[in-house]
């Protein structure tokens, strides 16, 4: 059998059973009626007992959104029209009140996170840490289930240091002045179709505030889970790192295996003030659809960080293996002098997955620097595009950018495309772009197999080598997971 | 150890091996010499199980098993090792990671416990020293930026770590200067044992000064034309392959 035919066959055989997060939790939910209008927006706001200003902001966004056109032309993605009226915009597990402690959380939910490998019980985590020879620090987790945050761990411990880590709904009540000051300050409510939709109907997400001079002692993490059928997930994350502070934040995502496509349109805003650093890592493993391209998450996400202060730094690291469609460009606005933006990305598309992803680095301040390392792996019939903008504004004296874009193809029915945009308006700036495209060669595969590795292990090893520069940027706890995920996502895709 | 009977193989419909018969007993070192295009490399690839070769006739039995039925990785686990003429580069994968994955994959297939990081490091350091390789070479990506000599030493290191029953050395001397050749040959000789067989494939006699074979075979036009002792190699060195109807000058 020709290698390519074999590839397609194997991919078919293997993929469906490989998504081990495809289960559904049977839990009673509070669901908004299907459809989207001003009442839906009011319903969500009322559910969250939001202040008037926030409802007004949502409604403004909704009105703008109604006039907006879905961006269907510039991205290299093809999918049937989305009926925005045919989805629920709010789904929450039924709870009397938001649980005050983990003991009050529905055991079904705790079980779900356990199954996903996300530890929500602080005591166990603490015990685990003591046993682990002190090498891995604890991770504080905010768990978002459909539209609401169900639990946040280590809150008390973090509060002692003045760190606020809670769901954004909670933050709206707890520190409204911070939320009001920064919400929409990086991604305005008029930004783009999906972000504007998010402003109108966002349900939950995480909020982080790190006070001046504080180095957050543990990884903060949000775990997003879509459970309810026919539900969109619109989470909103806001992270503020005050002067001289540091935080490393991780997010992970999964969803049950379903035949219909589900919409996920998140917004993440990061703000770094003088000398502050934010490291934001994502392992995205939403359900990618089956081998025939049925089902899977539509992932339309707007992520943007503002390096507002001098010497501030924002670093995005993403490992994107899931979703039927990924539309995502985590960006940095380098406003403060000497600020630094980084984007490290591994995107893997298999079967019929499509990804149009990349970054934007907007250099405004003097001596701003940015680094982009993008590794795209395409297998099966997947199509993948790197799309990146490097923009140097006139006042960005001495700005520097280095972009490296590598694509790896497995089989001969997939595609990789690189679309870099460079706009330079300053003579002293230096912008570099390197790009390569390669295939996993028969030679490499045979060499590995001759040494005893199975075909799948060989692919996993070669691809992990290809992605190494990016994977090493992930926090330790995630790196191992990500390496395995890389292997699993490509199982059976040998060509 | 290995018994090849009337082996015919084609590539893209063209017959390259036209009936090879060869038996190698445990502990023996056989050399196959032959001009370019005689089918030497094809034979090594067919034995190792590379895709793209069609076996049209014949059989190969390896330690009592039908070798041709096995996947390449199963052959590796059964103890077959091919030292490549052109070792392949794998960017981003550290030499140690590669070796450890390979060793543990083989151990797993054999139902043996996998080695942990410490056990493996101890083993590999020992072997590295014997081949005058540095720890630095272990950290570098597999064969990336290696000189010709380093690549061949690396193949020998892999052989030393994986401890095969039967090793095929495909043109191990190509691209080596005399000093590198001596180091590699020493490494190979150190692995000679009554339980281990080797098949040394080479164009030139030079290598056989350092790895002295028990038997020499001349391969031309897809068939073994003549077999003899180590003196056959010297004779070929003197007279070339003309006797077999090969005009090397052409």
XYZ file of C-alpha atoms in Angstrom:
745
model
C 0.000 0.000 0.000
C 1.334 3.421 -0.840
C 2.532 5.305 2.177
C -0.014 8.068 1.705
C -3.028 5.794 1.421
C -1.817 4.008 4.458
C -1.489 7.307 6.263
C -5.064 8.262 5.623
C -6.293 4.822 6.677
C -4.305 4.861 9.854
C -5.336 8.348 10.724
C -8.952 7.266 10.341
C -8.513 4.218 12.459
C -6.705 5.911 15.218
C -7.909 9.425 15.759
C -11.346 8.972 17.193
C -10.347 6.816 20.074
C -7.398 9.020 20.878
C -9.350 11.942 22.225
C -9.564 10.753 25.769
C -11.323 13.851 27.055
C -14.441 13.225 24.959
C -16.688 12.131 27.819
C -19.708 14.070 29.035
C -20.563 14.875 32.634
C -24.168 14.200 33.539
C -25.077 17.191 35.594
C -28.140 19.341 35.930
C -27.563 22.645 34.250
C -29.084 26.046 34.239
C -29.265 26.935 30.561
C -30.312 30.157 28.856
C -32.858 29.684 26.078
C -31.357 29.353 22.621
C -30.814 32.530 20.679
C -29.059 35.832 20.911
C -30.662 39.225 21.475
C -30.532 42.007 24.037
C -32.530 39.875 26.437
C -29.850 37.195 26.287
C -27.286 39.800 27.263
C -29.505 41.053 30.090
C -30.132 37.466 31.213
C -26.412 36.756 31.543
C -25.735 40.037 33.304
C -28.605 39.438 35.706
C -27.439 35.890 36.447
C -24.139 37.358 37.473
C -25.749 40.206 39.415
C -23.580 42.649 37.573
C -23.394 46.383 38.197
C -25.134 48.720 35.790
C -21.922 49.896 34.060
C -21.052 46.385 32.987
C -24.501 45.687 31.583
C -24.307 48.958 29.655
C -20.902 47.997 28.313
C -22.212 44.609 27.210
C -25.195 46.177 25.492
C -22.989 48.709 23.692
C -20.876 45.847 22.453
C -23.921 43.879 21.377
C -25.255 46.800 19.353
C -21.869 47.226 17.639
C -21.703 43.505 16.978
C -25.058 43.476 15.218
C -23.621 45.884 12.663
C -20.428 43.884 12.196
C -19.608 41.437 9.494
C -18.123 38.058 10.258
C -14.511 38.051 8.990
C -14.788 35.295 6.415
C -12.421 36.445 3.728
C -8.887 37.007 4.866
C -8.235 33.914 6.965
C -7.461 30.696 5.140
C -10.335 28.786 6.732
C -13.438 27.292 5.265
C -16.513 26.274 7.226
C -20.262 26.435 6.799
C -22.087 29.545 8.047
C -22.529 29.688 11.812
C -26.091 30.230 13.003
C -25.584 32.462 16.001
C -29.235 32.076 16.978
C -28.941 28.306 17.263
C -26.859 28.147 20.420
C -27.172 28.628 24.125
C -25.168 31.525 25.455
C -25.244 30.525 29.064
C -24.980 27.147 30.722
C -24.043 26.597 34.314
C -24.117 23.597 36.600
C -27.005 24.097 39.030
C -25.760 25.336 42.374
C -27.645 27.146 45.100
C -24.868 29.644 45.637
C -21.353 29.731 44.373
C -19.589 27.260 46.643
C -17.555 28.932 49.334
C -15.112 26.108 49.641
C -14.207 23.016 47.676
C -16.243 20.864 50.069
C -19.376 22.490 48.711
C -18.561 21.803 45.059
C -20.742 19.152 43.424
C -18.848 15.853 43.637
C -19.755 15.156 39.977
C -17.785 18.226 39.007
C -14.829 17.326 41.151
C -14.882 13.894 39.551
C -14.878 15.451 36.094
C -11.737 17.429 36.841
C -10.158 14.423 38.445
C -10.805 12.474 35.254
C -9.201 15.270 33.298
C -6.179 15.151 35.545
C -6.783 18.621 36.984
C -6.234 18.648 40.719
C -8.771 20.749 42.565
C -8.248 19.477 46.080
C -5.708 21.731 47.707
C -4.771 19.300 50.440
C -3.859 16.595 47.971
C -1.870 19.027 45.913
C 0.000 20.217 48.971
C 0.679 16.644 49.992
C 1.858 15.900 46.486
C 4.257 18.809 46.560
C 5.875 17.725 49.762
C 6.411 14.308 48.253
C 7.877 15.675 45.053
C 11.227 16.662 46.570
C 10.195 20.272 46.356
C 10.881 20.562 42.671
C 7.441 21.352 41.357
C 5.651 24.246 42.972
C 1.923 23.969 43.536
C -0.425 25.190 40.868
C -3.430 27.287 41.761
C -6.357 26.376 39.532
C -9.488 28.225 38.477
C -11.843 25.674 36.955
C -14.355 26.972 34.436
C -17.162 24.558 33.570
C -19.261 25.743 30.643
C -20.159 29.305 31.548
C -19.049 29.544 35.145
C -16.063 29.202 37.356
C -16.762 26.301 39.722
C -13.742 26.456 41.942
C -10.559 28.359 42.506
C -7.824 26.826 44.603
C -5.174 28.399 46.832
C -7.069 31.675 46.927
C -6.409 32.286 50.579
C -2.729 31.590 50.346
C -2.355 34.006 47.453
C -4.430 36.655 49.182
C -1.858 36.853 51.953
C 0.512 38.315 49.390
C -2.116 40.650 47.995
C -2.547 38.563 44.854
C -6.077 38.400 43.548
C -6.878 35.202 41.657
C -10.541 34.512 41.165
C -13.220 34.199 38.535
C -13.900 37.387 36.645
C -17.529 37.365 37.848
C -16.259 37.421 41.381
C -13.735 40.140 40.604
C -16.505 42.367 39.300
C -17.895 42.423 42.862
C -14.654 42.194 44.775
C -12.503 44.785 43.010
C -14.810 46.616 40.595
C -12.437 49.563 40.206
C -9.669 47.310 38.807
C -12.034 45.502 36.487
C -13.618 48.701 35.265
C -10.235 50.320 34.691
C -8.719 47.494 32.678
C -11.561 45.507 31.110
C -11.584 46.290 27.408
C -8.485 48.471 27.730
C -6.387 46.115 25.603
C -9.093 44.580 23.443
C -11.774 47.286 23.084
C -15.406 46.263 22.682
C -15.275 47.382 19.056
C -12.209 45.279 18.233
C -13.425 42.487 16.002
C -16.477 40.343 15.363
C -15.683 37.563 17.815
C -14.186 39.771 20.511
C -17.159 42.090 20.360
C -19.518 39.117 20.622
C -17.517 38.023 23.639
C -17.916 41.458 25.271
C -21.673 41.130 24.946
C -22.083 37.580 26.198
C -18.933 36.608 28.105
C -19.830 34.383 30.980
C -16.794 33.683 33.080
C -13.069 33.396 33.055
C -10.198 34.240 35.326
C -9.012 37.443 36.863
C -5.508 37.980 38.159
C -3.964 40.972 39.836
C -0.364 40.866 41.027
C 0.502 43.814 43.253
C 3.637 45.946 42.980
C 6.898 44.103 43.396
C 5.307 40.717 44.041
C 6.603 37.613 42.384
C 3.719 35.148 42.265
C 5.014 32.047 44.082
C 3.059 29.483 42.103
C 1.782 28.895 38.613
C -1.727 30.207 38.180
C -3.911 28.186 35.920
C -7.369 28.112 34.440
C -8.880 24.970 33.111
C -11.698 25.418 30.643
C -14.192 22.664 30.034
C -17.138 22.787 27.643
C -19.710 20.187 28.685
C -23.218 21.275 27.727
C -24.327 20.517 24.153
C -25.085 23.367 21.762
C -23.410 25.851 23.995
C -20.931 28.485 23.110
C -18.187 29.229 25.531
C -17.219 32.857 25.845
C -14.700 33.283 28.559
C -12.861 36.396 29.414
C -9.550 36.541 31.152
C -7.884 39.641 32.505
C -4.414 39.651 34.011
C -2.794 42.729 35.455
C 0.818 42.703 36.555
C 1.575 45.839 38.531
C 5.034 47.466 38.614
C 7.915 45.070 39.110
C 5.715 41.995 39.510
C 5.907 38.587 37.867
C 3.359 35.919 37.091
C 3.287 32.702 35.106
C -0.157 31.664 33.991
C -1.333 28.491 32.258
C -4.548 27.568 30.569
C -5.809 24.211 29.402
C -8.948 23.309 27.527
C -10.981 20.212 26.609
C -14.485 19.411 25.466
C -16.667 16.313 25.003
C -16.775 14.559 21.692
C -19.875 15.718 19.816
C -20.995 15.690 16.223
C -22.063 19.290 16.051
C -19.557 22.106 16.044
C -19.378 24.259 19.122
C -18.270 27.830 19.255
C -15.601 29.088 21.572
C -14.830 32.774 21.349
C -12.625 33.904 24.183
C -10.871 37.158 24.941
C -7.714 37.400 26.981
C -6.262 40.738 27.999
C -2.894 41.153 29.675
C -1.503 44.354 31.109
C 2.115 44.649 32.218
C 3.161 47.858 33.939
C 6.764 49.102 34.497
C 9.270 46.251 34.921
C 6.494 43.684 35.141
C 6.535 40.287 33.447
C 3.718 38.012 32.361
C 4.313 34.569 31.013
C 1.161 33.106 29.500
C 1.108 29.482 28.385
C -1.687 27.619 26.658
C -2.200 23.971 25.955
C -5.288 23.902 23.787
C -6.795 20.485 23.268
C -10.428 21.146 22.431
C -12.149 18.280 20.661
C -10.832 18.436 17.070
C -13.694 16.614 15.349
C -13.527 13.065 14.081
C -11.387 11.700 11.249
C -14.014 12.708 8.659
C -14.056 16.282 9.898
C -17.408 16.009 11.701
C -17.778 17.960 14.915
C -15.133 19.765 16.862
C -14.745 23.175 18.405
C -14.591 26.397 16.440
C -11.968 28.311 18.314
C -12.064 32.038 17.533
C -9.954 33.712 20.119
C -8.586 37.191 20.658
C -5.568 37.340 22.928
C -3.621 40.505 23.390
C -1.119 41.818 25.861
C -0.125 45.394 26.473
C 3.407 46.070 27.647
C 2.402 49.451 29.019
C 5.355 50.025 31.287
C 9.057 50.494 30.661
C 11.074 47.260 30.605
C 7.949 45.176 30.782
C 7.707 41.800 29.152
C 4.910 39.589 27.887
C 5.567 36.117 26.640
C 2.982 33.917 24.922
C 3.618 30.208 24.581
C 0.975 28.084 22.940
C 0.612 24.449 22.052
C -2.436 24.168 19.843
C -3.453 20.616 19.069
C -7.222 20.623 19.262
C -10.242 22.338 17.676
C -11.718 21.857 14.227
C -10.889 25.474 13.466
C -8.378 27.677 15.194
C -8.355 31.407 14.563
C -6.002 32.934 17.022
C -3.280 35.596 17.067
C -1.922 36.267 20.555
C -0.332 39.679 20.252
C 1.825 42.185 22.093
C 1.536 45.932 22.065
C 5.023 47.104 22.988
C 4.250 50.531 24.294
C 6.764 50.981 27.099
C 10.371 51.726 26.154
C 12.605 48.631 26.210
C 9.603 46.365 26.505
C 9.793 42.826 25.174
C 7.224 40.648 23.434
C 7.616 36.952 22.738
C 5.496 34.427 20.900
C 6.356 30.745 20.900
C 3.900 28.511 19.136
C 3.431 24.892 18.218
C 0.329 24.200 16.178
C -0.576 20.694 15.117
C -3.356 19.985 12.669
C -4.390 16.498 11.615
C -7.286 15.033 9.580
C -9.569 17.922 8.577
C -8.431 20.416 11.179
C -7.739 23.951 10.037
C -5.655 26.526 11.809
C -4.954 30.109 10.887
C -2.762 31.312 13.701
C 0.146 33.591 14.436
C 0.805 36.809 16.260
C 1.040 40.567 16.046
C 3.927 42.520 17.478
C 3.240 46.235 17.531
C 6.387 48.214 18.343
C 5.548 51.652 19.714
C 8.213 52.418 22.348
C 11.956 52.843 21.892
C 14.233 49.825 21.848
C 11.330 47.445 21.966
C 12.176 43.884 21.062
C 10.115 40.954 19.873
C 10.785 37.322 19.103
C 8.478 35.020 17.192
C 9.093 31.301 16.928
C 6.326 29.397 15.199
C 6.349 25.672 14.521
C 3.493 24.319 12.463
C 2.893 20.625 11.882
C 0.317 19.506 9.392
C -0.860 15.940 8.751
C -3.797 14.167 7.126
C -5.779 16.682 5.063
C -5.231 19.538 7.454
C -4.508 23.089 6.382
C -2.451 25.393 8.459
C -1.465 29.013 8.055
C 0.967 31.124 9.996
C -0.181 34.716 9.824
C 1.892 37.293 11.597
C 2.220 41.049 11.664
C 5.295 42.937 12.779
C 4.575 46.630 12.867
C 7.169 49.238 13.779
C 5.757 52.695 14.416
C 7.765 55.873 13.676
C 8.832 56.484 17.299
C 10.089 52.948 17.897
C 13.778 53.869 17.618
C 16.047 50.841 17.661
C 13.199 48.315 17.586
C 14.160 44.738 16.839
C 12.203 41.728 15.677
C 13.242 38.245 14.836
C 10.738 35.835 13.346
C 11.298 32.192 12.679
C 8.582 30.181 11.062
C 9.026 26.478 10.431
C 6.507 24.095 8.938
C 6.593 20.338 8.933
C 4.404 18.304 6.619
C 3.394 14.698 7.174
C 1.894 13.014 4.123
C 1.088 14.747 0.857
C -2.506 15.887 1.322
C -1.973 18.575 3.920
C -0.880 22.140 3.511
C 1.262 24.717 5.278
C 1.184 28.387 4.444
C 3.156 31.314 5.799
C 1.822 34.839 5.530
C 4.073 37.369 7.232
C 3.150 41.041 7.181
C 5.888 43.524 7.971
C 5.270 47.246 8.279
C 8.281 49.277 9.229
C 8.130 53.037 9.654
C 11.405 53.588 11.450
C 14.824 53.555 9.769
C 16.708 52.361 12.812
C 14.549 49.283 13.283
C 15.670 45.836 12.300
C 13.268 43.104 11.302
C 14.299 39.581 10.401
C 12.153 36.800 9.027
C 13.224 33.223 8.467
C 10.981 30.474 7.205
C 11.452 26.810 6.391
C 9.197 23.993 5.228
C 10.192 20.369 5.565
C 8.713 16.903 5.449
C 9.398 14.045 7.787
C 11.634 12.028 5.525
C 11.442 8.308 4.857
C 15.107 8.241 5.817
C 14.427 9.612 9.278
C 11.550 7.216 9.873
C 13.477 4.187 8.692
C 16.500 5.177 10.743
C 14.397 5.373 13.913
C 12.570 2.144 13.181
C 15.823 0.327 12.493
C 16.827 1.324 16.000
C 13.687 -0.260 17.431
C 11.176 2.593 17.592
C 7.664 2.018 16.287
C 6.515 4.257 13.472
C 4.360 6.281 15.849
C 7.094 6.722 18.409
C 9.413 7.752 15.610
C 7.024 10.454 14.410
C 6.506 11.650 17.953
C 10.262 11.831 18.547
C 10.980 13.661 15.300
C 8.139 16.129 15.821
C 9.125 16.757 19.421
C 12.615 17.533 18.174
C 11.144 19.908 15.641
C 9.153 21.713 18.364
C 11.820 21.649 21.031
C 12.585 25.367 20.925
C 8.980 26.113 21.810
C 8.281 23.261 24.235
C 11.230 24.276 26.385
C 9.496 27.603 27.020
C 6.621 25.855 28.795
C 6.651 25.537 32.572
C 7.998 22.141 33.648
C 4.595 20.797 34.701
C 3.186 21.451 31.261
C 6.173 20.507 29.153
C 5.875 16.782 29.799
C 2.145 16.859 29.155
C 2.669 18.806 25.954
C 5.282 16.379 24.669
C 2.869 13.506 25.110
C 0.088 15.488 23.491
C 2.278 16.127 20.460
C 2.722 12.398 20.067
C -0.956 11.573 20.593
C -2.197 14.231 18.182
C -0.157 12.743 15.381
C -0.647 9.070 16.075
C -1.242 7.190 12.872
C -0.291 10.113 10.678
C 2.900 8.646 9.292
C 3.601 9.338 5.668
C 22.270 -17.003 12.887
C 21.030 -15.878 9.500
C 20.253 -17.929 6.453
C 19.519 -16.219 3.155
C 18.169 -18.464 0.412
C 17.734 -17.553 -3.244
C 16.789 -13.963 -2.375
C 15.391 -11.890 -5.240
C 14.375 -8.259 -4.782
C 13.193 -5.534 -7.104
C 13.043 -1.748 -6.809
C 10.488 -0.004 -9.015
C 10.116 -3.203 -11.032
C 13.847 -3.524 -11.656
C 15.477 -6.640 -10.286
C 18.511 -5.761 -8.179
C 19.073 -8.938 -6.158
C 18.996 -11.983 -8.388
C 19.254 -14.941 -6.068
C 21.485 -14.406 -3.044
C 22.488 -17.382 -0.937
C 24.373 -16.710 2.249
C 24.601 -18.346 5.641
C 26.281 -16.670 8.585
C 26.885 -18.614 11.785
C 27.137 -17.148 15.285
C 30.455 -15.405 15.875
C 31.364 -15.151 12.204
C 32.297 -11.971 10.400
C 31.501 -11.983 6.714
C 32.480 -9.307 4.234
C 30.596 -8.552 1.073
C 32.637 -6.711 -1.499
C 31.454 -5.487 -4.805
C 31.526 -2.707 -7.323
C 29.075 0.191 -7.286
C 25.561 -0.795 -8.241
C 26.085 -4.460 -7.510
C 23.249 -4.558 -4.955
C 25.277 -4.252 -1.733
C 23.194 -1.509 -0.169
C 19.968 -3.075 -1.449
C 20.868 -6.248 0.410
C 21.383 -4.342 3.655
C 18.115 -2.428 3.267
C 16.167 -5.573 2.400
C 17.521 -7.317 5.475
C 16.647 -4.339 7.677
C 13.156 -4.107 6.193
C 13.119 -0.759 4.450
C 9.972 0.133 2.432
C 10.202 0.261 -1.331
C 11.827 -3.111 -1.946
C 9.770 -5.971 -3.223
C 10.902 -9.477 -2.412
C 9.942 -11.586 -5.414
C 11.512 -14.879 -4.396
C 13.495 -16.552 -1.653
C 13.576 -16.523 2.118
C 15.580 -15.194 5.034
C 15.570 -16.931 8.354
C 16.966 -15.046 11.351
C 17.491 -16.970 14.598
C 14.856 -19.437 13.375
C 12.286 -16.747 12.525
C 11.057 -15.554 9.149
C 12.838 -12.195 8.923
C 10.932 -10.975 5.886
C 7.626 -11.123 7.796
C 8.844 -8.732 10.472
C 8.529 -4.934 10.728
C 11.820 -3.026 10.841
C 11.443 -2.333 14.584
C 10.712 -6.013 15.247
C 13.892 -6.941 13.422
C 15.756 -4.446 15.600
C 14.259 -6.005 18.721
C 15.189 -9.463 17.450
C 18.788 -8.256 17.376
C 19.420 -6.981 13.862
C 21.369 -3.741 13.572
C 22.264 -1.734 10.494
C 25.094 0.775 10.690
C 24.095 3.234 7.980
C 26.324 4.386 5.177
C 24.768 7.830 5.537
C 23.541 8.235 9.136
C 20.418 10.379 9.238
C 20.135 13.746 10.989
C 17.260 14.321 13.418
C 17.204 18.005 14.403
C 16.215 18.907 17.958
C 16.472 15.342 19.289
C 19.439 14.920 21.603
C 21.652 11.952 20.899
C 21.039 10.588 24.408
C 17.271 10.970 24.071
C 17.380 9.062 20.804
C 19.547 6.292 22.180
C 17.517 5.940 25.338
C 14.242 5.820 23.399
C 15.690 3.207 21.061
C 17.128 1.041 23.819
C 13.952 1.173 25.872
C 11.761 0.512 22.829
C 13.776 -2.624 22.174
C 13.739 -3.681 25.817
C 9.988 -3.144 25.918
C 9.446 -5.280 22.816
C 11.502 -7.999 24.453
C 9.519 -7.736 27.668
C 12.514 -6.450 29.627
C 12.228 -3.584 32.108
C 13.087 -0.152 30.721
C 16.188 1.603 32.019
C 15.700 4.777 33.999
C 17.688 7.926 33.294
C 20.459 7.128 35.772
C 20.966 3.527 34.655
C 21.026 4.607 31.045
C 23.488 7.429 31.611
C 25.871 5.100 33.354
C 25.716 2.648 30.470
C 26.110 5.213 27.745
C 29.022 7.005 29.453
C 30.898 3.739 29.649
C 30.402 3.059 25.941
C 31.193 6.626 24.946
C 34.565 6.516 26.629
C 35.563 3.375 24.768
C 34.955 5.166 21.467
C 36.781 8.351 22.515
C 33.571 10.294 22.117
C 32.785 13.253 24.346
C 29.749 13.839 26.549
C 29.166 16.912 24.430
C 28.440 14.692 21.426
C 25.738 12.961 23.448
C 23.968 16.243 24.069
C 24.014 17.347 20.444
C 21.109 16.578 18.137
C 21.369 13.194 16.400
C 24.063 13.476 13.705
C 23.357 17.185 13.167
C 26.574 18.993 12.354
C 28.606 15.819 12.949
C 31.697 15.261 10.805
C 31.868 12.092 8.723
C 34.014 10.448 11.375
C 31.719 11.532 14.203
C 28.708 10.119 12.411
C 30.337 6.719 11.978
C 31.539 6.711 15.570
C 27.992 7.533 16.589
C 26.718 4.512 14.651
C 29.252 2.376 16.467
C 28.144 3.835 19.786
C 24.553 2.927 19.013
C 25.657 -0.581 18.186
C 27.578 -0.796 21.450
C 24.545 0.353 23.427
C 21.990 -1.799 21.626
C 24.191 -4.933 21.657
C 22.733 -6.598 18.552
C 23.136 -10.270 17.685
C 23.761 -9.481 14.055
C 25.192 -6.213 12.752
C 25.358 -5.074 9.163
C 27.990 -2.424 8.548
C 27.120 -0.664 5.303
C 30.192 1.064 3.820
C 31.330 2.046 7.268
C 34.659 3.158 5.824
C 33.184 5.709 3.421
C 34.055 9.257 4.311
C 36.597 8.288 6.958
C 40.248 9.254 7.120
C 42.649 6.622 8.352
C 42.611 7.758 11.996
C 38.836 7.809 12.146
C 38.750 4.437 10.420
C 41.027 2.964 13.069
C 38.868 4.265 15.921
C 35.678 2.941 14.354
C 37.292 -0.422 13.539
C 38.527 -0.715 17.123
C 35.027 -0.040 18.350
C 33.628 -2.691 16.042
C 36.319 -5.222 16.932
C 35.572 -4.712 20.611
C 32.049 -5.923 19.846
C 33.151 -9.132 18.172
C 32.110 -12.121 20.224
C 31.251 -15.780 19.737
C 27.546 -14.906 19.968
C 27.581 -11.947 17.607
C 27.748 -12.101 13.819
C 28.593 -9.298 11.449
C 28.185 -8.543 7.786
C 30.658 -5.933 6.589
C 29.728 -4.343 3.282
C 32.481 -2.476 1.538
C 33.833 -1.436 -1.794
C 37.454 -1.329 -0.714
C 39.714 -3.802 0.938
C 41.164 -1.131 3.255
C 38.517 -1.581 5.963
C 39.202 -5.313 6.052
C 42.771 -4.644 7.203
C 41.225 -3.424 10.432
C 38.104 -5.545 10.667
C 39.430 -8.896 9.551
C 36.659 -11.124 8.185
C 36.312 -14.893 8.390
C 34.701 -15.069 4.952
C 34.672 -12.785 1.932
C 32.028 -12.771 -0.795
C 32.049 -10.929 -4.085
C 28.709 -9.474 -5.077
C 28.172 -8.387 -8.660
C 25.102 -8.150 -10.862
C 22.878 -9.065 -7.944
C 24.512 -12.420 -7.219
C 27.353 -13.723 -5.125
C 29.958 -14.543 -7.732
C 32.656 -15.982 -5.570
C 33.318 -16.746 -1.904
C 36.559 -17.331 -0.074
C 38.683 -16.473 2.932
C 40.208 -13.110 3.794
C 42.840 -13.556 1.063
C 40.078 -13.048 -1.532
C 39.876 -9.425 -0.479
C 43.570 -8.900 -1.169
C 43.212 -10.503 -4.545
C 40.372 -8.141 -5.411
C 42.427 -5.201 -4.253
C 45.079 -6.205 -6.757
C 42.975 -7.264 -9.731
C 39.805 -5.224 -9.279
C 36.414 -6.566 -10.261
C 37.353 -7.093 -13.929
C 37.309 -10.840 -13.483
C 33.559 -10.578 -12.846
C 32.905 -8.670 -16.018
C 32.830 -5.299 -14.283
C 34.629 -2.397 -15.890
C 35.119 0.011 -13.013
C 36.733 2.675 -15.117
C 33.548 3.169 -17.102
